[in-house]
Amino acid sequence: MPKSKPPRSRYRPLRHVNKVTDRAMTIYDKLEEVTEKLHRQIAPFLDQIPARERTLMLTLLADNRAQIAGGRADIFQPSATPVLDEILRQDAERQRAAAKR
């Protein structure tokens, strides 16, 4: 009898870029631009700002950048629930087909 083949590992590609993903990336890009602009605007005045407030502002800017980077990474991370995603996709297709009738 032939030996059975081992199961193939399923390749899970990165999420497909659609309108929602594209809009989210646009929002993250704009947030990054605003953060950079704010940093450039306050840079000449950093020596006039009290140390405690300066530290707080720079920490806030760094936290904003970290959250923006984390949001971008979440968008392109493979789905943790591929079965649920497929069920939701099929349901949305059924609803679109029913609406066309």
mmCIF file of C-alpha atoms in Angstrom:
data_model
loop_
_atom_site.group_PDB
_atom_site.id
_atom_site.type_symbol
_atom_site.label_atom_id
_atom_site.label_comp_id
_atom_site.label_asym_id
_atom_site.label_seq_id
_atom_site.Cartn_x
_atom_site.Cartn_y
_atom_site.Cartn_z
ATOM 1 C CA MET A 1 0.000 0.000 0.000
ATOM 2 C CA PRO A 2 1.305 3.474 -0.780
ATOM 3 C CA LYS A 3 2.155 5.696 2.094
ATOM 4 C CA SER A 4 -0.194 8.594 2.558
ATOM 5 C CA LYS A 5 1.133 12.026 1.847
ATOM 6 C CA PRO A 6 1.544 14.448 4.724
ATOM 7 C CA PRO A 7 -0.986 17.275 4.761
ATOM 8 C CA ARG A 8 0.086 20.334 2.841
ATOM 9 C CA SER A 9 0.596 23.472 4.829
ATOM 10 C CA ARG A 10 -1.964 26.041 3.739
ATOM 11 C CA TYR A 11 -0.494 29.323 2.562
ATOM 12 C CA ARG A 12 -2.309 32.237 4.147
ATOM 13 C CA PRO A 13 -1.588 35.315 2.070
ATOM 14 C CA LEU A 14 -1.668 38.825 3.413
ATOM 15 C CA ARG A 15 -5.085 40.381 3.355
ATOM 16 C CA HIS A 16 -6.279 41.544 -0.012
ATOM 17 C CA VAL A 17 -6.150 45.306 -0.301
ATOM 18 C CA ASN A 18 -9.684 46.569 -0.849
ATOM 19 C CA LYS A 19 -11.386 49.952 -0.518
ATOM 20 C CA VAL A 20 -11.654 49.716 3.264
ATOM 21 C CA THR A 21 -7.982 48.799 3.644
ATOM 22 C CA ASP A 22 -6.997 51.528 1.211
ATOM 23 C CA ARG A 23 -9.021 54.120 3.149
ATOM 24 C CA ALA A 24 -7.488 52.966 6.424
ATOM 25 C CA MET A 25 -3.996 53.295 4.974
ATOM 26 C CA THR A 26 -4.880 56.801 3.729
ATOM 27 C CA ILE A 27 -6.038 57.737 7.219
ATOM 28 C CA TYR A 28 -2.838 56.359 8.766
ATOM 29 C CA ASP A 29 -0.794 58.306 6.193
ATOM 30 C CA LYS A 30 -2.620 61.531 7.075
ATOM 31 C CA LEU A 31 -2.150 60.889 10.799
ATOM 32 C CA GLU A 32 1.561 60.359 10.210
ATOM 33 C CA GLU A 33 1.751 63.611 8.227
ATOM 34 C CA VAL A 34 -0.041 65.529 10.993
ATOM 35 C CA THR A 35 2.272 64.070 13.624
ATOM 36 C CA GLU A 36 5.360 64.980 11.572
ATOM 37 C CA LYS A 37 4.037 68.487 10.908
ATOM 38 C CA LEU A 38 3.369 69.036 14.611
ATOM 39 C CA HIS A 39 6.857 67.806 15.503
ATOM 40 C CA ARG A 40 8.415 70.186 12.949
ATOM 41 C CA GLN A 41 6.318 73.090 14.236
ATOM 42 C CA ILE A 42 7.320 72.623 17.877
ATOM 43 C CA ALA A 43 10.992 71.814 17.224
ATOM 44 C CA PRO A 44 12.174 75.481 17.204
ATOM 45 C CA PHE A 45 10.395 76.163 20.495
ATOM 46 C CA LEU A 46 11.511 73.091 22.461
ATOM 47 C CA ASP A 47 14.043 75.078 24.469
ATOM 48 C CA GLN A 48 11.304 77.494 25.626
ATOM 49 C CA ILE A 49 8.968 74.753 26.878
ATOM 50 C CA PRO A 50 9.363 73.542 30.492
ATOM 51 C CA ALA A 51 11.105 70.160 30.766
ATOM 52 C CA ARG A 52 8.106 68.314 32.196
ATOM 53 C CA GLU A 53 5.752 69.560 29.474
ATOM 54 C CA ARG A 54 8.365 68.945 26.750
ATOM 55 C CA THR A 55 8.820 65.356 27.923
ATOM 56 C CA LEU A 56 5.065 64.854 27.958
ATOM 57 C CA MET A 57 4.674 66.242 24.413
ATOM 58 C CA LEU A 58 7.519 64.190 22.956
ATOM 59 C CA THR A 59 6.202 61.059 24.686
ATOM 60 C CA LEU A 60 2.758 61.715 23.231
ATOM 61 C CA LEU A 61 4.205 62.118 19.730
ATOM 62 C CA ALA A 62 6.194 58.889 20.085
ATOM 63 C CA ASP A 63 3.080 57.081 21.352
ATOM 64 C CA ASN A 64 1.084 58.372 18.361
ATOM 65 C CA ARG A 65 3.743 57.088 15.974
ATOM 66 C CA ALA A 66 3.739 53.680 17.695
ATOM 67 C CA GLN A 67 -0.060 53.425 17.456
ATOM 68 C CA ILE A 68 -0.009 54.396 13.784
ATOM 69 C CA ALA A 69 2.665 51.770 13.053
ATOM 70 C CA GLY A 70 0.691 49.164 15.011
ATOM 71 C CA GLY A 71 -2.478 49.978 13.080
ATOM 72 C CA ARG A 72 -0.691 49.599 9.774
ATOM 73 C CA ALA A 73 0.785 46.281 10.863
ATOM 74 C CA ASP A 74 -2.659 45.001 11.923
ATOM 75 C CA ILE A 75 -4.091 45.782 8.496
ATOM 76 C CA PHE A 76 -1.572 43.590 6.668
ATOM 77 C CA GLN A 77 -1.417 40.783 9.207
ATOM 78 C CA PRO A 78 -3.037 37.517 8.058
ATOM 79 C CA SER A 79 -6.473 36.974 9.484
ATOM 80 C CA ALA A 80 -6.628 35.013 12.746
ATOM 81 C CA THR A 81 -10.123 33.767 11.884
ATOM 82 C CA PRO A 82 -10.058 32.691 8.217
ATOM 83 C CA VAL A 83 -13.162 30.491 8.534
ATOM 84 C CA LEU A 84 -15.237 33.304 10.009
ATOM 85 C CA ASP A 85 -13.935 35.691 7.336
ATOM 86 C CA GLU A 86 -15.009 33.261 4.611
ATOM 87 C CA ILE A 87 -18.488 32.815 6.143
ATOM 88 C CA LEU A 88 -18.924 36.596 6.360
ATOM 89 C CA ARG A 89 -17.732 37.027 2.770
ATOM 90 C CA GLN A 90 -20.194 34.404 1.510
ATOM 91 C CA ASP A 91 -23.020 36.022 3.481
ATOM 92 C CA ALA A 92 -22.205 39.434 2.014
ATOM 93 C CA GLU A 93 -22.206 37.919 -1.502
ATOM 94 C CA ARG A 94 -25.613 36.321 -0.843
ATOM 95 C CA GLN A 95 -27.006 39.650 0.364
ATOM 96 C CA ARG A 96 -25.650 41.475 -2.693
ATOM 97 C CA ALA A 97 -27.138 38.825 -5.011
ATOM 98 C CA ALA A 98 -30.508 39.057 -3.220
ATOM 99 C CA ALA A 99 -30.468 42.855 -3.498
ATOM 100 C CA LYS A 100 -29.896 42.669 -7.276
ATOM 101 C CA ARG A 101 -32.968 40.444 -7.799
#
